[in-house]
Short mmCIF file of C-alpha atoms in Angstrom, two decimals:
data_model
loop_
_atom_site.label_atom_id
_atom_site.label_comp_id
_atom_site.label_asym_id
_atom_site.label_seq_id
_atom_site.Cartn_x
_atom_site.Cartn_y
_atom_site.Cartn_z
CA MET A 1 -38.81 -102.07 52.60
CA LEU A 2 -38.88 -105.08 50.27
CA MET A 3 -42.49 -104.25 49.36
CA ILE A 4 -41.38 -100.82 48.11
CA ILE A 5 -38.53 -102.31 46.08
CA SER A 6 -40.91 -104.84 44.52
CA ALA A 7 -43.29 -101.93 43.76
CA TRP A 8 -40.37 -100.19 42.00
CA LEU A 9 -39.75 -103.34 39.96
CA SER A 10 -43.42 -103.43 38.98
CA VAL A 11 -42.90 -99.98 37.39
CA PHE A 12 -40.70 -101.69 34.77
CA PHE A 13 -43.53 -104.08 33.83
CA THR A 14 -46.05 -101.21 33.70
CA THR A 15 -43.70 -99.30 31.37
CA LEU A 16 -43.37 -102.23 28.99
CA LEU A 17 -47.03 -103.33 29.03
CA ALA A 18 -49.08 -100.13 29.45
CA PRO A 19 -51.00 -98.88 26.39
CA PRO A 20 -49.39 -95.73 24.91
CA LYS A 21 -52.43 -93.56 25.70
CA TYR A 22 -52.21 -94.22 29.46
CA LEU A 23 -48.44 -94.75 29.76
CA TRP A 24 -47.51 -91.50 31.54
CA THR A 25 -50.65 -91.44 33.68
CA LEU A 26 -50.06 -94.98 34.95
CA ILE A 27 -46.34 -94.48 35.63
CA THR A 28 -46.87 -91.16 37.44
CA SER A 29 -49.72 -92.50 39.59
CA GLN A 30 -47.66 -95.60 40.41
CA GLY A 31 -44.77 -93.31 41.36
CA PHE A 32 -47.00 -91.33 43.72
CA PHE A 33 -48.27 -94.57 45.27
CA ILE A 34 -44.67 -95.62 46.01
CA ALA A 35 -43.83 -92.12 47.32
CA PHE A 36 -46.76 -92.07 49.77
CA PHE A 37 -46.01 -95.62 50.85
CA SER A 38 -42.37 -94.67 51.52
CA MET A 39 -43.55 -92.04 54.04
CA SER A 40 -43.83 -94.92 56.51
CA TRP A 41 -40.02 -94.84 56.75
CA ILE A 42 -40.33 -91.65 58.79
CA PHE A 43 -41.64 -93.85 61.63
CA LEU A 44 -39.18 -96.69 60.96
CA GLN A 45 -36.09 -94.48 61.26
CA ASP A 46 -36.50 -94.17 65.03
CA PHE A 47 -36.20 -97.95 65.38
CA ASN A 48 -33.25 -98.40 62.98
CA PHE A 49 -35.16 -100.94 60.89
CA SER A 50 -32.73 -103.34 59.22
CA ASN A 51 -32.14 -106.79 57.79
CA SER A 52 -28.90 -108.27 56.43
CA LEU A 53 -28.96 -106.23 53.19
CA LEU A 54 -31.11 -103.12 53.68
CA PHE A 55 -31.59 -100.71 56.52
CA ILE A 56 -33.28 -97.41 57.37
CA ASP A 57 -32.05 -95.02 60.04
CA LYS A 58 -31.93 -91.27 60.70
CA ILE A 59 -29.41 -90.64 57.92
CA SER A 60 -30.73 -92.88 55.14
CA GLY A 61 -34.48 -92.53 55.89
CA PRO A 62 -35.08 -88.90 54.80
CA LEU A 63 -32.86 -89.28 51.72
CA ALA A 64 -34.63 -92.50 50.67
CA ILE A 65 -38.02 -90.78 51.01
CA LEU A 66 -36.71 -87.81 48.96
CA THR A 67 -35.64 -90.24 46.20
CA CYS A 68 -39.08 -91.87 46.09
CA TRP A 69 -40.79 -88.47 46.17
CA LEU A 70 -38.80 -87.04 43.24
CA PHE A 71 -39.51 -89.93 40.86
CA PRO A 72 -43.17 -89.08 40.05
CA LEU A 73 -42.18 -85.40 39.88
CA THR A 74 -39.56 -86.15 37.19
CA MET A 75 -42.25 -88.03 35.28
CA LEU A 76 -44.61 -85.05 35.55
CA ALA A 77 -41.89 -82.65 34.37
CA SER A 78 -40.78 -84.75 31.37
CA GLN A 79 -44.19 -85.26 29.78
CA SER A 80 -44.49 -82.23 27.51
CA LYS A 81 -41.23 -82.89 25.63
CA MET A 82 -41.30 -86.71 25.68
CA TYR A 83 -44.91 -86.97 24.51
CA LEU A 84 -43.77 -85.95 21.01
CA GLU A 85 -41.31 -88.87 20.67
CA PRO A 86 -42.12 -92.41 19.40
CA VAL A 87 -43.65 -94.69 22.05
CA ASN A 88 -40.65 -97.04 22.23
CA ARG A 89 -38.35 -94.11 23.01
CA GLN A 90 -40.75 -92.94 25.70
CA ARG A 91 -40.67 -96.40 27.27
CA THR A 92 -36.86 -96.49 27.14
CA TYR A 93 -36.69 -93.08 28.80
CA ILE A 94 -39.03 -94.15 31.63
CA VAL A 95 -37.13 -97.43 32.19
CA ASN A 96 -33.88 -95.44 32.37
CA SER A 97 -35.31 -92.96 34.87
CA THR A 98 -36.78 -95.76 36.98
CA PHE A 99 -33.48 -97.66 37.00
CA LEU A 100 -31.64 -94.48 38.02
CA GLN A 101 -33.96 -93.79 40.95
CA LEU A 102 -33.93 -97.45 42.02
CA THR A 103 -30.10 -97.62 42.12
CA THR A 104 -30.01 -94.36 44.10
CA LEU A 105 -32.61 -95.68 46.55
CA LEU A 106 -30.70 -98.94 47.01
CA ALA A 107 -27.45 -97.02 47.55
CA PHE A 108 -29.12 -95.00 50.31
CA THR A 109 -30.57 -98.06 52.03
CA SER A 110 -27.91 -100.75 51.49
CA ALA A 111 -26.55 -102.06 54.75
CA ASP A 112 -23.24 -103.29 53.49
CA LEU A 113 -20.20 -101.53 52.10
CA MET A 114 -19.81 -103.49 48.89
CA LEU A 115 -23.48 -103.13 47.91
CA PHE A 116 -23.31 -99.42 48.68
CA PHE A 117 -20.27 -99.05 46.41
CA ILE A 118 -21.90 -101.06 43.59
CA PHE A 119 -25.12 -99.03 43.60
CA PHE A 120 -23.19 -95.77 44.09
CA GLU A 121 -21.31 -96.47 40.84
CA ALA A 122 -24.26 -98.08 39.03
CA SER A 123 -26.21 -94.81 39.19
CA LEU A 124 -23.64 -93.39 36.75
CA VAL A 125 -24.82 -95.54 33.81
CA PRO A 126 -28.49 -94.39 33.52
CA THR A 127 -27.42 -90.78 34.26
CA MET A 128 -24.99 -90.89 31.34
CA ILE A 129 -27.59 -92.45 29.03
CA ILE A 130 -30.19 -89.80 29.95
CA ILE A 131 -27.72 -86.92 29.43
CA THR A 132 -26.12 -88.17 26.20
CA ARG A 133 -29.30 -89.49 24.54
CA TRP A 134 -31.96 -86.99 25.61
CA GLY A 135 -29.86 -83.87 26.24
CA ALA A 136 -30.87 -80.91 24.08
CA GLN A 137 -27.49 -79.35 23.22
CA GLU A 138 -24.65 -80.41 20.94
CA ARG A 139 -22.09 -80.71 23.79
CA ARG A 140 -23.95 -83.44 25.64
CA LEU A 141 -21.38 -86.14 24.78
CA GLU A 142 -18.66 -83.97 26.30
CA ALA A 143 -20.79 -83.55 29.45
CA GLY A 144 -21.29 -87.33 29.66
CA THR A 145 -17.54 -87.91 29.28
CA TYR A 146 -16.72 -85.40 32.02
CA LEU A 147 -19.26 -87.01 34.35
CA ALA A 148 -17.93 -90.53 33.69
CA PHE A 149 -14.25 -89.70 34.09
CA TYR A 150 -14.63 -87.58 37.22
CA THR A 151 -16.83 -90.19 38.91
CA MET A 152 -14.69 -93.19 37.97
CA LEU A 153 -11.36 -91.57 38.87
CA GLY A 154 -12.80 -90.54 42.25
CA ALA A 155 -13.98 -94.10 42.83
CA VAL A 156 -10.53 -95.69 42.43
CA PRO A 157 -9.19 -94.73 45.92
CA LEU A 158 -12.49 -95.82 47.50
CA MET A 159 -12.22 -99.20 45.78
CA ILE A 160 -8.59 -99.62 46.94
CA TRP A 161 -9.71 -98.83 50.49
CA LEU A 162 -12.53 -101.39 50.26
CA ILE A 163 -10.05 -104.05 49.09
CA LYS A 164 -7.75 -103.15 52.01
CA PHE A 165 -10.72 -103.33 54.38
CA TYR A 166 -11.66 -106.74 52.99
CA SER A 167 -8.12 -108.07 53.40
CA THR A 168 -8.03 -106.84 57.03
CA HIS A 169 -11.48 -107.95 58.21
CA GLY A 170 -12.09 -110.82 55.80
CA SER A 171 -15.53 -109.48 54.84
CA LEU A 172 -17.41 -106.46 53.53
CA LEU A 173 -20.73 -107.95 54.56
CA PRO A 174 -21.34 -106.76 58.14
CA THR A 175 -23.79 -103.88 58.14
CA LEU A 176 -22.36 -100.40 57.73
CA THR A 177 -23.35 -99.39 61.23
CA HIS A 178 -21.72 -102.44 62.79
CA THR A 179 -18.61 -102.16 60.63
CA LEU A 180 -18.00 -98.56 61.45
CA SER A 181 -18.53 -98.95 65.18
CA ILE A 182 -15.81 -101.62 65.40
CA THR A 183 -13.37 -99.88 63.09
CA GLN A 184 -11.42 -96.91 64.36
CA VAL A 185 -8.68 -96.85 61.77
CA SER A 186 -5.19 -96.19 63.11
CA THR A 187 -3.08 -94.35 60.56
CA SER A 188 -0.15 -91.97 60.72
CA TYR A 189 -1.73 -89.66 58.09
CA PRO A 190 -5.42 -89.37 59.05
CA GLY A 191 -6.02 -86.30 56.89
CA LEU A 192 -4.67 -87.93 53.75
CA PHE A 193 -6.58 -91.11 54.56
CA TRP A 194 -9.83 -89.12 54.95
CA ALA A 195 -9.31 -87.35 51.62
CA THR A 196 -8.49 -90.64 49.88
CA TYR A 197 -11.47 -92.73 50.88
CA ASN A 198 -13.82 -89.77 50.56
CA ALA A 199 -12.53 -88.75 47.10
CA ALA A 200 -15.46 -90.48 45.34
CA PHE A 201 -17.94 -88.68 47.61
CA LEU A 202 -16.21 -85.30 47.24
CA VAL A 203 -16.39 -85.64 43.44
CA LYS A 204 -20.07 -86.59 43.64
CA LEU A 205 -21.05 -83.72 45.98
CA PRO A 206 -19.01 -81.98 44.32
CA MET A 207 -16.35 -80.16 46.33
CA TYR A 208 -14.92 -77.00 44.78
CA CYS A 209 -11.98 -77.89 42.42
CA LEU A 210 -13.69 -81.21 41.60
CA HIS A 211 -16.90 -79.58 40.37
CA LEU A 212 -16.24 -78.91 36.68
CA TRP A 213 -18.44 -81.80 35.51
CA LEU A 214 -21.53 -80.46 37.30
CA PRO A 215 -22.39 -77.26 35.36
CA LYS A 216 -21.77 -79.13 32.09
CA ALA A 217 -23.95 -82.09 33.10
CA HIS A 218 -26.77 -79.83 34.33
CA VAL A 219 -26.79 -77.59 31.28
CA GLU A 220 -26.82 -80.51 28.84
CA ALA A 221 -29.23 -82.80 30.74
CA PRO A 222 -32.97 -82.94 30.04
CA ILE A 223 -35.26 -81.85 32.87
CA ALA A 224 -35.47 -85.29 34.53
CA GLY A 225 -31.67 -85.57 34.46
CA SER A 226 -31.23 -82.16 36.09
CA MET A 227 -33.86 -82.86 38.76
CA VAL A 228 -32.37 -86.23 39.75
CA LEU A 229 -28.80 -84.87 39.63
CA ALA A 230 -29.63 -81.95 41.90
CA GLY A 231 -32.17 -83.78 44.04
CA THR A 232 -30.61 -87.13 44.86
CA LEU A 233 -27.31 -87.90 43.07
CA LEU A 234 -25.39 -85.07 44.74
CA LYS A 235 -26.80 -86.26 48.07
CA LEU A 236 -25.16 -89.67 47.53
CA GLY A 237 -21.82 -87.93 48.10
CA GLY A 238 -23.01 -86.24 51.29
CA TYR A 239 -24.55 -89.48 52.52
CA GLY A 240 -21.28 -91.35 51.93
CA ILE A 241 -19.28 -88.76 53.89
CA LEU A 242 -21.74 -88.72 56.81
CA ARG A 243 -22.00 -92.50 56.86
CA THR A 244 -18.23 -93.14 56.95
CA SER A 245 -17.37 -90.17 59.17
CA THR A 246 -17.08 -92.33 62.31
CA LEU A 247 -14.06 -94.12 60.85
CA LEU A 248 -11.40 -91.75 62.13
CA GLN A 249 -10.27 -90.44 65.50
CA GLU A 250 -11.73 -87.26 66.95
CA ASP A 251 -8.90 -84.88 65.96
CA THR A 252 -9.29 -85.42 62.21
CA LEU A 253 -10.26 -81.80 61.64
CA ASN A 254 -6.75 -80.55 62.38
CA GLN A 255 -5.41 -82.98 59.77
CA THR A 256 -7.97 -82.01 57.11
CA LEU A 257 -7.64 -78.24 57.38
CA PHE A 258 -6.63 -78.02 53.73
CA ILE A 259 -9.93 -79.59 52.62
CA MET A 260 -11.83 -77.30 55.01
CA LEU A 261 -10.10 -74.28 53.42
CA ILE A 262 -11.04 -75.48 49.91
CA ALA A 263 -14.65 -76.00 51.06
CA ILE A 264 -14.85 -72.47 52.55
CA LEU A 265 -13.22 -71.00 49.43
CA GLY A 266 -15.66 -73.01 47.30
CA ILE A 267 -18.69 -71.69 49.22
CA LEU A 268 -17.62 -68.08 48.51
CA ALA A 269 -16.13 -68.52 45.03
CA THR A 270 -19.11 -70.36 43.53
CA ALA A 271 -21.56 -67.87 45.07
CA LEU A 272 -19.57 -65.07 43.39
CA LEU A 273 -19.41 -67.06 40.14
CA CYS A 274 -23.22 -67.19 40.18
CA LEU A 275 -23.24 -63.40 39.78
CA ARG A 276 -21.25 -63.80 36.52
CA GLN A 277 -23.51 -66.39 34.89
CA THR A 278 -25.72 -65.60 31.93
CA ASP A 279 -27.17 -69.11 31.56
CA LEU A 280 -29.98 -69.80 34.03
CA LYS A 281 -29.32 -73.55 34.41
CA SER A 282 -25.61 -72.96 34.86
CA LEU A 283 -26.35 -70.47 37.65
CA ILE A 284 -28.58 -72.95 39.50
CA ALA A 285 -25.85 -75.63 39.12
CA MET A 286 -23.23 -73.25 40.57
CA SER A 287 -25.48 -72.43 43.53
CA SER A 288 -25.74 -76.21 44.14
CA VAL A 289 -21.93 -76.40 44.40
CA SER A 290 -21.98 -73.54 46.93
CA HIS A 291 -24.59 -75.27 49.10
CA MET A 292 -22.89 -78.67 48.91
CA ASN A 293 -19.55 -77.20 50.03
CA LEU A 294 -21.35 -76.13 53.21
CA VAL A 295 -22.20 -79.83 53.69
CA VAL A 296 -18.49 -80.71 53.29
CA ALA A 297 -17.58 -78.12 55.96
CA ALA A 298 -20.28 -79.50 58.28
CA ALA A 299 -19.13 -83.11 57.78
CA LEU A 300 -15.53 -82.11 58.57
CA ILE A 301 -16.53 -80.47 61.86
CA SER A 302 -18.34 -83.71 62.76
CA SER A 303 -20.39 -82.56 65.75
CA PRO A 304 -24.03 -83.64 66.28
CA TRP A 305 -25.25 -80.14 65.37
CA SER A 306 -23.22 -79.98 62.17
CA TYR A 307 -24.52 -83.42 61.12
CA SER A 308 -28.11 -82.29 61.72
CA GLY A 309 -27.40 -79.12 59.73
CA ALA A 310 -25.86 -81.08 56.85
CA MET A 311 -28.85 -83.42 56.78
CA ALA A 312 -31.38 -80.55 56.77
CA MET A 313 -29.31 -78.77 54.12
CA MET A 314 -29.30 -81.80 51.81
CA ILE A 315 -33.05 -82.43 52.06
CA ALA A 316 -33.92 -78.73 51.65
CA HIS A 317 -31.51 -78.31 48.75
CA GLY A 318 -32.88 -81.45 47.06
CA LEU A 319 -36.37 -79.93 47.00
CA THR A 320 -35.49 -76.30 46.18
CA SER A 321 -32.87 -76.86 43.47
CA SER A 322 -35.12 -79.43 41.80
CA ALA A 323 -37.95 -76.85 41.85
CA LEU A 324 -35.61 -74.20 40.39
CA PHE A 325 -34.68 -76.54 37.53
CA CYS A 326 -38.39 -77.15 36.89
CA LEU A 327 -38.98 -73.39 36.70
CA ALA A 328 -35.99 -72.95 34.38
CA ASN A 329 -37.40 -75.74 32.21
CA THR A 330 -40.86 -74.14 31.99
CA THR A 331 -39.30 -70.92 30.63
CA TYR A 332 -36.99 -72.89 28.31
CA GLU A 333 -39.94 -74.82 26.82
CA ARG A 334 -41.64 -71.51 25.98
CA THR A 335 -38.71 -69.40 24.78
CA ASN A 336 -36.16 -72.08 23.71
CA SER A 337 -33.50 -70.09 25.52
CA ARG A 338 -31.77 -70.22 28.89
CA THR A 339 -30.03 -66.84 28.52
CA MET A 340 -31.42 -64.73 31.33
CA ILE A 341 -31.50 -61.44 29.42
CA LEU A 342 -33.93 -63.05 26.94
CA LEU A 343 -36.23 -64.30 29.70
CA ARG A 344 -36.99 -60.93 31.31
CA GLY A 345 -40.50 -59.65 31.93
CA ALA A 346 -42.00 -63.06 32.71
CA LEU A 347 -43.97 -61.62 35.63
CA LEU A 348 -46.18 -59.64 33.24
CA ILE A 349 -47.34 -62.72 31.36
CA PHE A 350 -47.19 -65.44 34.06
CA PRO A 351 -48.08 -63.77 37.38
CA LEU A 352 -48.79 -67.08 39.17
CA ALA A 353 -45.49 -68.54 37.90
CA GLY A 354 -43.89 -65.36 39.31
CA ALA A 355 -45.23 -66.39 42.74
CA TRP A 356 -43.63 -69.84 42.32
CA TRP A 357 -40.34 -68.18 41.35
CA LEU A 358 -40.45 -65.91 44.39
CA THR A 359 -41.26 -68.72 46.84
CA THR A 360 -38.62 -71.11 45.49
CA ILE A 361 -35.95 -68.43 45.34
CA LEU A 362 -36.67 -67.34 48.93
CA PHE A 363 -36.28 -70.97 49.99
CA ASN A 364 -32.97 -71.13 48.10
CA MET A 365 -31.86 -67.94 49.86
CA ALA A 366 -32.55 -69.66 53.23
CA LEU A 367 -35.14 -67.17 54.42
CA PRO A 368 -36.39 -67.84 57.96
CA PRO A 369 -38.29 -69.95 58.97
CA SER A 370 -37.54 -72.31 56.06
CA ILE A 371 -35.80 -75.63 56.60
CA ASN A 372 -32.90 -74.30 54.49
CA PHE A 373 -32.45 -71.60 57.13
CA ALA A 374 -32.50 -74.18 59.95
CA GLY A 375 -29.80 -76.20 58.18
CA GLU A 376 -27.60 -73.14 57.57
CA VAL A 377 -27.97 -71.90 61.16
CA LEU A 378 -26.94 -75.28 62.59
CA ILE A 379 -23.89 -75.40 60.30
CA MET A 380 -23.00 -71.77 61.11
CA ILE A 381 -23.20 -72.38 64.88
CA SER A 382 -20.96 -75.45 64.52
CA LEU A 383 -18.51 -73.38 62.45
CA TYR A 384 -18.49 -70.61 65.05
CA ASN A 385 -17.77 -73.10 67.85
CA TRP A 386 -14.85 -74.42 65.84
CA SER A 387 -13.43 -71.10 64.56
CA PRO A 388 -15.01 -67.61 64.69
CA LEU A 389 -12.81 -66.58 61.74
CA ALA A 390 -14.16 -69.42 59.56
CA PHE A 391 -17.67 -68.40 60.62
CA LEU A 392 -17.08 -64.78 59.52
CA MET A 393 -15.77 -65.94 56.14
CA VAL A 394 -18.73 -68.25 55.53
CA ALA A 395 -21.14 -65.55 56.76
CA LEU A 396 -20.11 -63.52 53.66
CA ASN A 397 -21.83 -66.30 51.70
CA LEU A 398 -25.19 -65.09 53.05
CA ILE A 399 -24.62 -61.72 51.34
CA PHE A 400 -23.45 -63.29 48.07
CA THR A 401 -26.36 -65.77 48.06
CA THR A 402 -28.84 -62.94 48.54
CA ALA A 403 -27.13 -61.01 45.73
CA TYR A 404 -27.33 -63.77 43.11
CA THR A 405 -30.83 -64.72 44.25
CA LEU A 406 -32.07 -61.19 43.64
CA TYR A 407 -30.11 -61.15 40.36
CA VAL A 408 -32.05 -64.23 39.17
CA LEU A 409 -35.38 -62.80 40.27
CA TRP A 410 -34.75 -59.41 38.69
CA SER A 411 -33.36 -60.70 35.40
CA THR A 412 -36.11 -63.28 34.78
CA GLN A 413 -39.21 -61.61 36.24
CA ARG A 414 -38.80 -57.84 36.01
CA GLY A 415 -38.36 -55.48 33.08
CA SER A 416 -40.08 -55.28 29.72
CA LEU A 417 -40.73 -58.30 27.55
CA PRO A 418 -38.12 -58.92 24.78
CA THR A 419 -39.44 -57.80 21.39
CA HIS A 420 -38.63 -61.06 19.60
CA ILE A 421 -41.08 -63.08 21.72
CA LYS A 422 -44.48 -63.16 20.05
CA THR A 423 -46.52 -65.98 21.60
CA LEU A 424 -46.07 -67.81 24.90
CA PHE A 425 -48.47 -70.63 25.69
CA PRO A 426 -49.92 -70.39 29.21
CA PHE A 427 -48.86 -72.48 32.22
CA GLN A 428 -50.59 -75.85 32.51
CA VAL A 429 -52.16 -77.34 35.62
CA ARG A 430 -49.51 -80.08 35.43
CA GLU A 431 -46.74 -77.49 35.91
CA HIS A 432 -48.49 -75.78 38.81
CA LEU A 433 -49.02 -79.18 40.47
CA LEU A 434 -45.36 -80.07 39.91
CA LEU A 435 -44.15 -76.88 41.63
CA LEU A 436 -46.66 -77.23 44.45
CA LEU A 437 -45.42 -80.77 45.17
CA HIS A 438 -41.84 -79.44 45.37
CA ILE A 439 -42.64 -76.58 47.72
CA LEU A 440 -45.28 -78.24 49.92
CA PRO A 441 -42.82 -80.65 51.66
CA GLY A 442 -40.61 -77.63 52.40
CA PHE A 443 -43.51 -75.87 54.12
CA LEU A 444 -44.52 -79.02 56.02
CA LEU A 445 -40.96 -79.52 57.28
CA ILE A 446 -41.06 -76.00 58.78
CA LEU A 447 -43.75 -77.33 61.14
CA LYS A 448 -41.84 -80.48 62.12
CA PRO A 449 -38.14 -80.13 61.26
CA GLU A 450 -36.97 -82.79 63.75
CA LEU A 451 -38.05 -85.47 61.22
CA ILE A 452 -34.81 -84.91 59.28
CA PHE A 453 -32.42 -83.97 62.09
#
């Protein structure tokens, strides 16, 4: 564990010292080295490896590996645009991305509540810098402000709860697992208490009604920002909810029905909103909100099956939505537009990219036997056991998801090419490799899904 963190720190030195010609090659290859090394955590998670500050178990292990895996992919995706900037700016960008992934990784693996909170909030700073400095559109400052205010306001109740916890137990240092096994909080308003200390996580996920920062941040962010946001930062919220879910008594669900209703409404409303989008990145961001509200519903049910489903859903969504943002970026780099009506007919010019689109979109639609499907089925079964009516409402989401998925595929791939597009440079090997490395883990997990359950 400490070896991997020291390897991450060595990336900073490589960034500062590497010659400009080999900068991206060295950083990407170092990222892949760390990613392959982190695969060893798959075997550690069965033994609950831990020391006083860091630990790996069934919840943090897969998410930590996903974080390490996405770093070299963000480096691969950013090269074409960043290569044109001065070398010092390239170095700053890489240091920012590295710091962002390192804080996320430490948040996933920190064994104590205070450290978790610090890293959870620290990930906001590099995200804001990446969005506001390297975003392409003129409204990027507004997106950064939204992100900062939503995240910080959500964190206030969590901080108050941590102070209360500290005053009761005299310490925030016992490991999370130990802390939460000794602490069954007695409160006369368990539902309100749940909503309060999970507010920061519900904003980060984001739950419907707290999601307005997400489409803005995604649309304004550069490709690395979008990939990390969709791939790992949203999962910090889900991880926080799953990790602290043992705090309350068993009958919490009856007290948090209101939040469950918002989550179910959010699943359906955002899926329907996707059908109204004209901006490709905005549509992918909205579909993320829909998927993450399923995770909220699963966490509220709090049965072993729903936890497994939420975990599978987060890992699968991290890979597929990141791949979708990469595909959106490849079309944006060629056409300088994200409006879907201007992107039509891509299948005629890029047939192999059309295959990537089809595969990724089928994964996003949760087509059997994908890991997305396994996650959704587990959540659906848990929902049905809790309430058949809730199950029927969420089952409508399958129809809406299929509808907007086909809408994306049809509007970007089919039809005739727009007349204003004259030249489109062909796909590079780098882009094909990037998409393969997103989709390959998804295929491998089909063969052995119990690794993330």
